[in-house]
Amino acid sequence: MHAFPLLGHPAAPLFRTPERLITGNDVLHAAHALAATLPPRPIINLCRDRLYFTAAFCAAVLRGQYSVLPGSRAAGPLAHLLALYPDAAIVTDADLPPCPLPAATPVIRLSALSAEGAGTAANPDIAATQVVAHILTSGSTGTPVAHAKTWGGLTRRALASVGLFTPVPGSVATIVGTVPPYHMYGFETTVIQPLVTGCISTTGPALFPADIRARLEQGPQPCILLTTPLHIRTFLSDHTPLPPIARVISATAPLDAATAEMAERCWHAPVFEIYGSTETGSIATRRTTAAQAWRLHSGISLHPRLDGTASIHAPGAPSHVVADAITPLTPDTFRLEGRMTDIIKIAGQRTSLAGLNAILLGIQGVEDGTFIAPAPDAAPGQPVGRMEVVVVAPTRPAPDILAELRMRVPPAFLPRRVVRVAALPRNEMGKLTRAALLALVHEPPPATTAQDAGCFRIAPDHPALAGHFPGCPIVPGAVVLSEVFGLMGVAPARLEQIKFLHPVRPGDTVRVTHTTQPLAFTCTVGMQVVAKGRLRNDAHA
Amino acid sequence: MAENPPSPSETEVATLIVETLQLDMPVSTIEMDAPLFGDGLGLDSIDALELSLAIKRQYGVELRSDNADKVDIFRSVRSLTHYIAAHSPS
């Protein structure tokens, strides 16, 4: 029978906390101590800190139990999870979401890990067939579906990805992850990969750009920034240089080539994408700026189906039909053609439009209605798109509907707007078109048509650029604004709102258009909107 | 005890939140002490990230999770306003 050790390199550092390096042996000692206290039940692993999460995961494996990964820590999904796993125990390192717990559910709160046990801890071989994790996805009805992961399947996937996680041959890399460990992408890359192939995973906050800089500065080098397109776009729009990065790895949604190219230029590191799913784990990779084609990890094979999708075969895992249209190019490369189904992904979480709509239509007083998904590809520097809801519900005010949805829908998919209408704009076939829905929920265009205010261009030798963003010069927003105010002939003090949506480069020609009711301006470079602002209409005040 | 009315700077921060996150609600309906996440405004970590960039742009204040004072920055509009005021470059 095949088996793989729980840790590939127990003597080596496995975690970098803000304070120190933690070796594999430290984690094993803590896991053995925790395993001795765990009830003989599956555990719902709600730990946010990667070190605590990994210790709890290893403790469950040592007990022959599996960990349930929630995918989200929100109250609604957790309630579903407790219904699906009534016999599970919860392990957490933070306050639980406000969700009623069955009286019989044990809750184990981790506030410190046992540091007892000197020397080498037992590092047993784990059978390849042992189920070590259940990972949840939203099914088409909105109810979570569990996917069982075996130790052999996860280990083989990590071994196949070792090249991706070795940006500098011969050096152990540090992974700075911005994704949580209880989501498949973060689990595979920041928990399993370090356990199996010996890279170092970082703990500590990794949300804001300042957090990420602190984690990267700590190293040890070389560092991999493991993140998502959403984080890459926001970090780029922050305009603050990051410490050295050897490689950027992105997953959860397609990364557009323009953002990848900007990230490579600003951070001086190649950007790789991972393609995969909760069902299959990581199966392919590509360097976004170099190739349209994806290369399958070794051991993975792809079998095209008549409907344009493909079935994925990976050792140690059930075969799975992906939700994307795929064109095979060679036996180990393929091109992604787009989504086949109504699957929506926001912030690495996945759900189906049909599932969301089923929840919406189940709310009392809702006669008709639909969620509207955001446009899939936001431009670099643009905020992430969010869901909207349009609904026919004569007796329920919009805040009521939002409150009901909040109980049932993960926060990433909660609508930003709930627009009540008398009837949905169904066409003669009874279908709703996206264009008709968007026209219904979005505000009418400004009352006055935009007038051209003129153009400006900031020369590369403008004094404001010196030292502003070395190696990747960007025109400061204040310089853009002063040019706009000059062209419009208004006082800067009247500025009410400004959004910089895309960086302006030295040498770009910026066109300024404005409206008078409301008093607002838009700056564009080519077809790209780079800034939008609104001014107070108080010229006569 | 009657609730403190919003100060001008709290109203300004509430306006920034509504505009940055494109919330479909008038600023006047936001309670200054209501939680920004979970049951209050129902914001999530992506919102926090977007908001952090807008705050840096508007106030020059950079948010980080591991500040030594461990202020729960996003607890409410009021706590966020206090944080910005305490950390604004003079």
XYZ file of C-alpha atoms in Angstrom:
631
model
C 0.000 0.000 0.000
C 1.312 3.443 -0.893
C 1.998 5.867 1.916
C 3.682 9.262 2.259
C 5.185 10.835 5.398
C 3.121 13.601 7.017
C 6.072 15.996 6.653
C 8.548 15.856 3.813
C 11.351 17.697 5.641
C 10.591 17.751 9.399
C 13.941 19.221 10.465
C 13.617 22.276 8.198
C 11.736 25.546 8.909
C 8.055 25.216 7.968
C 6.558 28.533 9.111
C 7.706 32.112 9.456
C 5.661 33.884 12.115
C 6.124 37.638 12.700
C 8.417 36.582 15.593
C 10.409 33.550 14.474
C 10.902 30.471 12.314
C 8.982 27.323 13.306
C 10.417 23.978 12.214
C 8.501 20.958 11.006
C 9.375 19.191 14.266
C 7.808 22.051 16.267
C 4.595 21.607 14.274
C 4.682 17.819 14.727
C 5.135 18.150 18.511
C 2.196 20.572 18.674
C 0.069 18.293 16.444
C 0.755 15.214 18.593
C -0.146 17.149 21.758
C -3.350 18.470 20.172
C -4.260 15.043 18.722
C -4.271 13.614 22.239
C -7.015 16.067 23.229
C -9.229 15.828 20.120
C -12.502 13.932 20.359
C -12.814 11.009 17.908
C -14.748 13.096 15.401
C -14.082 14.917 12.133
C -13.034 18.481 12.834
C -14.371 21.644 11.231
C -11.128 23.593 10.966
C -11.961 27.300 11.346
C -8.431 28.425 12.270
C -7.416 31.612 10.486
C -3.736 31.505 11.382
C -1.910 29.138 9.004
C 0.269 27.663 11.755
C -2.716 26.855 13.991
C -4.680 25.621 10.986
C -1.814 23.304 9.971
C -1.279 21.992 13.518
C -5.008 21.215 13.799
C -5.034 19.616 10.332
C -2.008 17.429 11.202
C -3.546 16.502 14.576
C -6.685 15.245 12.816
C -4.587 13.274 10.307
C -2.650 11.681 13.207
C -5.985 10.645 14.734
C -7.111 9.137 11.413
C -9.784 11.842 11.120
C -10.464 14.321 8.383
C -10.720 18.102 8.538
C -13.718 19.893 7.063
C -12.639 23.107 5.324
C -15.451 25.645 5.397
C -14.359 27.751 2.392
C -15.763 30.776 4.250
C -16.025 31.737 7.925
C -19.382 33.486 7.484
C -22.295 32.500 9.730
C -24.624 31.270 6.956
C -22.201 28.761 5.413
C -21.150 27.596 8.889
C -24.765 26.810 9.785
C -25.007 24.680 6.602
C -21.765 22.964 7.545
C -22.975 22.067 11.033
C -26.117 20.575 9.494
C -24.011 18.504 7.075
C -21.570 17.359 9.791
C -23.639 17.028 12.973
C -20.968 14.783 14.548
C -18.026 17.112 13.937
C -16.057 19.113 16.479
C -14.992 22.705 15.785
C -11.380 23.807 16.157
C -10.827 27.561 16.030
C -8.222 30.159 16.953
C -10.638 33.107 16.828
C -14.167 34.063 17.833
C -16.785 32.021 16.033
C -19.168 33.729 13.624
C -22.572 34.503 15.167
C -24.255 31.212 14.381
C -26.263 28.973 16.730
C -24.229 25.875 17.636
C -25.816 22.520 18.467
C -25.339 21.926 22.211
C -23.504 18.673 21.488
C -20.870 20.240 19.189
C -17.508 20.396 20.992
C -15.565 23.603 20.357
C -11.794 23.441 20.855
C -10.264 26.900 21.110
C -6.564 27.189 20.363
C -4.818 30.090 22.038
C -1.303 28.641 22.138
C 0.387 25.611 20.656
C 2.223 23.157 22.870
C 5.944 23.758 22.612
C 6.701 20.651 24.640
C 8.738 17.779 23.265
C 12.381 18.179 22.447
C 14.151 16.511 19.556
C 12.534 14.626 16.736
C 8.795 14.048 16.822
C 7.183 10.970 15.279
C 6.513 11.653 11.597
C 4.360 8.702 10.543
C 3.676 7.564 7.001
C 0.057 8.272 6.095
C -1.743 5.878 3.752
C -2.290 7.418 0.323
C -5.944 6.384 0.497
C -6.634 8.095 3.876
C -9.226 10.843 3.480
C -7.701 13.863 5.229
C -9.990 16.708 4.161
C -13.502 17.514 3.015
C -13.693 20.758 1.081
C -17.023 22.414 0.466
C -18.268 24.126 -2.670
C -21.653 25.686 -3.347
C -23.812 23.390 -5.433
C -26.246 24.561 -8.075
C -29.055 24.672 -5.495
C -27.050 26.819 -3.087
C -26.475 23.837 -0.766
C -22.806 23.013 -0.093
C -21.317 19.882 -1.681
C -18.375 18.106 -0.028
C -15.292 16.902 -1.921
C -13.137 14.321 -0.145
C -9.351 14.687 -0.481
C -6.965 11.797 0.105
C -3.447 12.230 1.458
C -2.055 10.514 -1.651
C -3.907 12.814 -4.046
C -2.817 15.979 -2.229
C 0.782 14.764 -1.864
C 1.147 13.829 -5.531
C -0.293 17.194 -6.600
C 2.219 19.022 -4.365
C 5.137 16.956 -5.680
C 4.085 17.769 -9.257
C 4.024 21.507 -8.434
C 7.481 21.625 -6.850
C 9.010 23.544 -9.782
C 6.421 26.299 -9.514
C 7.299 26.741 -5.837
C 11.070 26.795 -6.460
C 11.657 30.163 -8.129
C 15.400 30.036 -7.348
C 16.833 26.535 -7.946
C 18.529 25.180 -4.817
C 16.839 27.720 -2.460
C 13.859 27.062 -0.210
C 11.173 29.652 -0.993
C 8.967 31.531 1.490
C 5.308 31.707 0.502
C 3.530 34.928 1.475
C -0.124 34.046 0.967
C -3.046 36.486 0.880
C -5.637 33.698 0.733
C -7.032 31.821 3.740
C -5.904 28.248 4.511
C -9.475 26.926 4.669
C -10.094 27.552 0.947
C -8.820 24.938 -1.563
C -6.282 27.256 -3.239
C -4.804 28.474 0.048
C -4.948 24.966 1.543
C -3.005 23.366 -1.306
C -0.407 26.114 -1.657
C 0.187 27.435 1.880
C -0.470 24.265 3.939
C 0.021 21.086 1.864
C 2.862 22.362 -0.374
C 5.054 23.343 2.622
C 4.245 20.077 4.453
C 5.184 17.954 1.437
C 7.968 19.767 -0.397
C 9.475 21.871 2.355
C 8.843 25.505 1.457
C 8.170 28.008 4.255
C 4.694 29.434 4.785
C 4.179 32.784 6.500
C 1.695 33.551 9.243
C 0.467 36.902 10.480
C -1.915 39.384 8.854
C -1.703 39.590 5.075
C -4.610 41.755 4.020
C -3.486 45.345 3.535
C -0.549 46.347 1.322
C 1.393 47.365 4.480
C 0.847 43.855 5.917
C 2.149 42.252 2.735
C 5.224 44.490 2.735
C 5.946 43.470 6.343
C 5.632 39.758 5.498
C 7.840 40.090 2.391
C 10.471 42.094 4.274
C 10.748 39.333 6.876
C 11.504 36.709 4.247
C 13.603 34.645 4.251
C 14.270 35.248 0.568
C 13.390 34.190 -2.051
C 9.712 35.072 -1.524
C 6.677 34.003 -3.525
C 3.640 36.288 -3.372
C 0.738 33.862 -3.532
C -2.387 35.796 -4.278
C -5.377 36.507 -6.523
C -6.094 38.867 -9.455
C -8.133 41.008 -7.086
C -5.220 41.505 -4.689
C -2.776 42.113 -7.549
C -5.003 44.885 -8.934
C -5.405 46.551 -5.556
C -1.703 46.307 -4.671
C -0.833 47.856 -8.060
C -3.298 50.699 -7.536
C -1.644 51.337 -4.144
C 1.427 52.580 -6.105
C 3.811 51.689 -3.242
C 6.798 49.540 -4.225
C 6.928 46.072 -2.656
C 10.071 44.432 -1.230
C 11.802 41.951 -3.550
C 9.589 39.134 -4.851
C 11.008 36.169 -6.751
C 7.681 35.056 -8.190
C 4.006 35.971 -8.148
C 1.454 33.169 -8.246
C -2.198 33.947 -8.912
C -5.339 31.822 -8.977
C -9.099 31.827 -8.280
C -9.982 33.831 -11.416
C -8.422 34.569 -14.799
C -5.724 37.237 -14.674
C -5.825 39.602 -17.631
C -2.601 40.069 -19.570
C -2.458 43.838 -18.957
C -2.499 43.421 -15.167
C 0.074 40.609 -15.343
C 2.316 42.757 -17.514
C 2.031 45.729 -15.140
C 2.784 43.507 -12.128
C 5.880 42.073 -13.805
C 7.116 45.546 -14.676
C 6.471 47.071 -11.241
C 7.598 44.132 -9.106
C 10.360 42.751 -11.357
C 9.063 39.207 -10.946
C 7.430 36.726 -13.299
C 3.694 36.210 -12.758
C 2.390 32.648 -12.968
C -1.209 31.530 -12.857
C -2.569 28.251 -11.554
C -5.611 26.638 -13.133
C -7.603 24.274 -11.010
C -10.774 23.753 -9.069
C -11.833 22.557 -5.662
C -12.636 19.170 -7.185
C -9.288 18.668 -8.945
C -6.883 20.935 -7.086
C -4.180 22.642 -9.155
C -3.828 20.978 -12.528
C -2.029 23.419 -14.832
C 0.032 26.584 -14.885
C 1.221 29.296 -17.252
C 3.237 32.491 -17.212
C 0.497 34.923 -18.152
C 2.646 37.316 -20.168
C 4.443 34.570 -22.105
C 1.773 32.104 -23.132
C -1.920 31.810 -23.755
C -1.621 28.039 -23.406
C -1.749 26.264 -20.041
C 0.678 23.437 -19.266
C -0.699 20.463 -17.328
C 1.194 19.327 -14.235
C 2.898 15.982 -14.706
C 0.586 13.033 -14.117
C -2.569 14.958 -15.101
C -4.390 14.130 -18.303
C -7.221 15.868 -20.045
C -9.925 14.259 -22.182
C -12.078 16.531 -24.380
C -15.822 16.005 -24.312
C -18.394 16.590 -27.019
C -19.846 19.632 -25.247
C -16.512 21.496 -25.433
C -15.543 20.919 -21.813
C -12.981 18.346 -20.703
C -12.658 15.625 -18.146
C -9.588 15.807 -15.898
C -7.840 12.674 -14.651
C -5.383 12.982 -11.784
C -3.862 10.132 -9.795
C -5.491 9.607 -6.426
C -8.549 11.747 -7.230
C -11.879 11.050 -8.926
C -12.072 12.282 -12.523
C -13.839 15.582 -12.876
C -15.505 17.508 -15.685
C -14.411 21.150 -15.577
C -16.891 23.999 -15.986
C -14.817 25.649 -18.725
C -14.655 25.262 -22.481
C -11.208 23.856 -23.257
C -9.284 23.307 -26.510
C -6.459 20.744 -26.195
C -3.337 21.843 -28.091
C -0.782 19.108 -27.335
C -0.993 16.175 -24.887
C 0.133 18.470 -22.061
C -1.100 21.916 -23.099
C -4.538 23.451 -23.628
C -6.265 26.764 -24.162
C -9.096 28.023 -21.956
C -12.002 29.373 -23.975
C -14.291 30.593 -21.191
C -16.940 29.455 -18.805
C -19.646 27.059 -19.949
C -22.002 27.344 -17.036
C -23.548 29.942 -14.811
C -20.743 29.646 -12.281
C -19.813 32.959 -10.668
C -16.543 33.490 -8.881
C -15.817 36.412 -6.603
C -12.753 36.563 -4.393
C -11.990 32.889 -4.905
C -15.420 31.790 -3.806
C -17.658 30.072 -6.257
C -21.359 29.796 -6.540
C -23.927 29.379 -9.269
C -26.312 32.025 -10.479
C -29.109 29.450 -10.437
C -28.328 28.681 -6.786
C -28.360 32.358 -5.797
C -31.595 32.947 -7.697
C -33.189 29.944 -5.983
C -32.361 31.537 -2.620
C -33.731 34.919 -3.739
C -36.983 33.442 -5.028
C -37.394 31.496 -1.778
C -37.720 34.699 0.248
C -41.265 35.400 1.342
C -42.841 38.204 -0.671
C -40.438 37.895 -3.605
C -42.510 37.308 -6.735
C -39.744 37.425 -9.314
C -36.141 38.484 -9.327
C -32.605 37.706 -10.303
C -29.038 38.316 -9.266
C -26.892 40.187 -11.795
C -23.269 39.079 -11.866
C -20.496 41.663 -12.241
C -18.560 41.835 -15.496
C -15.956 39.050 -15.203
C -12.800 40.990 -16.084
C -12.199 44.229 -14.217
C -9.446 46.383 -15.702
C -6.246 46.908 -13.707
C -6.826 49.318 -10.852
C -10.597 49.030 -11.013
C -12.530 47.922 -7.964
C -13.861 44.403 -7.906
C -17.333 44.033 -9.371
C -20.108 42.970 -7.043
C -23.480 41.339 -7.377
C -26.673 43.326 -7.780
C -30.234 42.134 -7.367
C -33.322 43.236 -9.227
C -36.525 42.047 -7.653
C -40.309 42.226 -7.881
C -41.500 42.338 -4.274
C -44.309 44.854 -3.754
C -44.627 44.139 -0.011
C -40.961 43.911 0.992
C -38.654 46.957 1.200
C -35.157 46.498 -0.251
C -33.378 46.509 3.177
C -35.639 43.590 4.285
C -34.614 41.568 1.278
C -30.953 42.378 1.860
C -31.265 41.313 5.516
C -32.794 37.972 4.468
C -30.070 37.405 1.872
C -27.400 38.172 4.454
C -28.593 35.127 6.435
C -28.265 32.812 3.442
C -25.612 34.126 1.045
C -21.835 34.350 1.694
C -20.663 37.989 2.024
C -18.736 37.899 -1.270
C -22.007 37.338 -3.144
C -24.214 39.716 -1.190
C -25.667 42.266 -3.602
C -24.424 45.848 -3.372
C -27.799 47.052 -4.555
C -31.287 45.629 -4.351
C -33.404 47.374 -6.956
C -37.168 46.900 -6.723
C -39.096 47.037 -9.986
C -42.690 46.442 -11.081
C -41.699 43.700 -13.516
C -38.503 42.141 -14.858
C -37.613 43.032 -18.465
C -38.192 39.539 -19.850
C -38.050 39.225 -23.630
C -40.686 37.452 -25.718
C -39.037 34.101 -24.906
C -39.373 34.850 -21.195
C -35.593 35.256 -20.952
C -33.772 38.014 -19.198
C -30.916 39.618 -21.062
C -27.997 41.096 -19.210
C -28.210 44.346 -21.185
C -31.880 44.874 -20.305
C -31.187 44.183 -16.624
C -28.220 46.532 -16.489
C -30.233 49.271 -18.179
C -32.909 48.779 -15.535
C -30.702 49.012 -12.459
C -28.162 51.592 -13.479
C -28.775 55.272 -13.188
C -29.670 57.223 -16.302
C -26.813 59.094 -17.946
C -26.029 62.607 -16.634
C -28.559 65.260 -17.536
C -26.089 67.170 -19.644
C -23.878 65.680 -22.304
C -20.157 65.709 -21.726
C -18.111 68.517 -23.212
C -14.475 68.334 -24.160
C -12.305 70.404 -21.811
C -9.059 69.661 -23.647
C -5.996 67.461 -23.210
C -2.768 67.497 -21.227
C 0.403 65.453 -21.166
C 2.937 65.113 -18.343
C 6.473 64.938 -19.741
C 8.765 62.206 -18.360
C 11.058 64.922 -16.914
C 8.256 66.595 -14.873
C 9.742 67.484 -11.444
C 6.893 65.731 -9.585
C 7.983 62.368 -10.992
C 11.476 62.322 -9.540
C 11.704 59.565 -6.968
C 7.933 59.107 -6.939
C 7.897 55.480 -7.943
C 11.381 54.418 -9.070
C 11.483 51.981 -11.964
C 7.777 52.331 -12.642
C 6.958 56.041 -12.906
C 3.343 57.005 -12.425
C 1.995 60.533 -12.597
C 0.849 61.500 -9.052
C -2.889 62.071 -8.691
C -2.278 65.609 -7.414
C -0.521 66.488 -10.700
C -3.411 65.051 -12.735
C -5.891 67.037 -10.656
C -4.041 70.330 -10.983
C -4.069 69.928 -14.793
C -7.812 69.109 -14.743
C -8.639 72.135 -12.598
C -6.560 74.310 -14.920
C -8.433 73.086 -18.015
C -11.863 73.422 -16.364
C -11.050 76.760 -14.718
C -12.401 75.736 -11.301
C -10.983 75.956 -7.778
C -9.532 72.735 -6.282
C -11.478 73.359 -3.045
C -14.680 72.427 -4.864
C -13.536 68.835 -5.350
C -16.086 66.558 -3.705
C -15.057 63.128 -4.891
C -12.199 61.712 -6.934
C -11.483 58.182 -8.096
C -8.201 57.268 -9.747
C -9.097 54.167 -11.704
C -5.951 53.530 -13.699
C -2.373 54.806 -13.474
C -1.321 57.673 -15.771
C 2.177 57.173 -17.198
C 4.541 59.990 -18.124
C 3.991 60.835 -21.789
C 0.317 59.681 -21.813
C -2.077 62.146 -23.436
C -4.983 62.624 -21.015
C -8.307 63.881 -22.395
C -10.634 65.682 -19.988
C -14.394 65.825 -20.548
C -16.880 67.389 -18.156
C -20.567 67.811 -17.485
C -22.238 70.709 -15.717
C -25.265 68.973 -14.140
C -23.831 67.367 -12.089
C -20.477 69.160 -12.187
C -18.213 66.221 -12.910
C -15.202 65.296 -15.029
C -13.730 62.183 -16.599
C -10.094 61.720 -17.655
C -9.280 59.191 -20.343
C -6.105 57.881 -21.956
C -7.165 56.347 -25.269
C -10.263 54.299 -24.413
C -9.212 53.821 -20.778
C -10.908 55.922 -18.081
C -8.103 56.901 -15.687
C -9.909 59.205 -13.256
C -13.385 60.438 -12.441
C -14.309 63.270 -10.157
C -17.219 65.319 -8.946
C -17.209 68.934 -7.809
C -19.549 70.964 -5.668
C -21.919 73.085 -7.693
C -21.482 76.070 -5.377
C -20.134 78.676 -7.773
C -22.796 81.109 -6.595
C -22.579 80.316 -2.895
C -28.267 57.198 26.866
C -28.771 59.220 23.705
C -26.396 58.385 20.891
C -23.749 60.961 20.036
C -24.603 62.708 16.753
C -22.050 62.167 13.981
C -19.219 64.676 13.833
C -18.339 66.282 10.460
C -15.313 64.007 10.152
C -17.416 60.923 10.897
C -19.894 61.946 8.225
C -16.973 62.415 5.840
C -15.651 58.908 6.562
C -19.150 57.441 6.203
C -19.416 59.213 2.831
C -16.070 57.753 1.775
C -17.301 54.253 2.691
C -20.566 54.620 0.792
C -18.866 56.035 -2.301
C -15.866 53.703 -2.342
C -17.945 50.569 -1.901
C -20.886 51.880 -3.928
C -23.301 51.042 -1.143
C -26.898 51.663 -2.012
C -27.794 53.658 1.086
C -27.874 57.312 2.101
C -25.003 58.346 4.381
C -27.530 59.679 6.893
C -28.834 56.154 7.590
C -25.436 54.811 8.688
C -25.109 54.454 12.427
C -21.727 55.658 13.600
C -21.386 52.868 16.172
C -22.816 50.005 14.077
C -20.356 47.272 13.104
C -18.993 47.674 9.578
C -18.692 43.911 9.106
C -21.082 41.055 9.750
C -24.567 42.170 10.698
C -23.991 45.937 10.407
C -23.081 47.084 6.919
C -22.154 43.500 6.030
C -18.766 44.292 4.557
C -16.067 41.692 3.947
C -12.297 41.590 3.621
C -12.282 42.727 -0.023
C -14.218 45.791 1.056
C -11.683 46.378 3.824
C -8.881 46.233 1.268
C -10.635 48.639 -1.121
C -11.452 50.949 1.740
C -7.843 50.929 2.937
C -6.697 52.222 -0.459
C -9.336 54.962 -0.485
C -8.327 56.024 3.044
C -4.674 56.157 2.037
C -5.572 58.256 -1.021
C -7.827 60.659 0.854
C -6.089 60.957 4.238
C -2.552 59.669 3.665
C -3.146 57.101 6.428
C -1.987 53.576 5.740
C -3.863 50.769 7.473
C -2.160 47.625 8.688
C -3.532 44.686 10.626
C -0.684 44.359 13.091
C -0.544 47.859 14.526
C 0.964 47.787 17.987
C -2.092 49.435 19.538
C -4.321 46.637 18.163
C -7.179 49.031 17.523
C -10.133 47.293 15.973
C -10.013 49.761 13.106
C -13.084 48.619 11.249
C -15.285 48.116 14.298
C -17.471 51.083 13.321
C -17.407 54.358 11.424
C -16.570 56.018 14.732
C -13.553 53.789 15.462
C -12.310 54.156 11.890
C -12.590 57.949 12.128
C -10.677 57.952 15.414
C -7.973 55.805 13.874
C -7.609 58.113 10.866
C -7.503 61.212 13.084
C -4.855 59.658 15.340
C -2.647 58.617 12.439
C -3.045 61.518 9.997
C 0.215 63.094 8.927
C 0.197 66.573 10.498
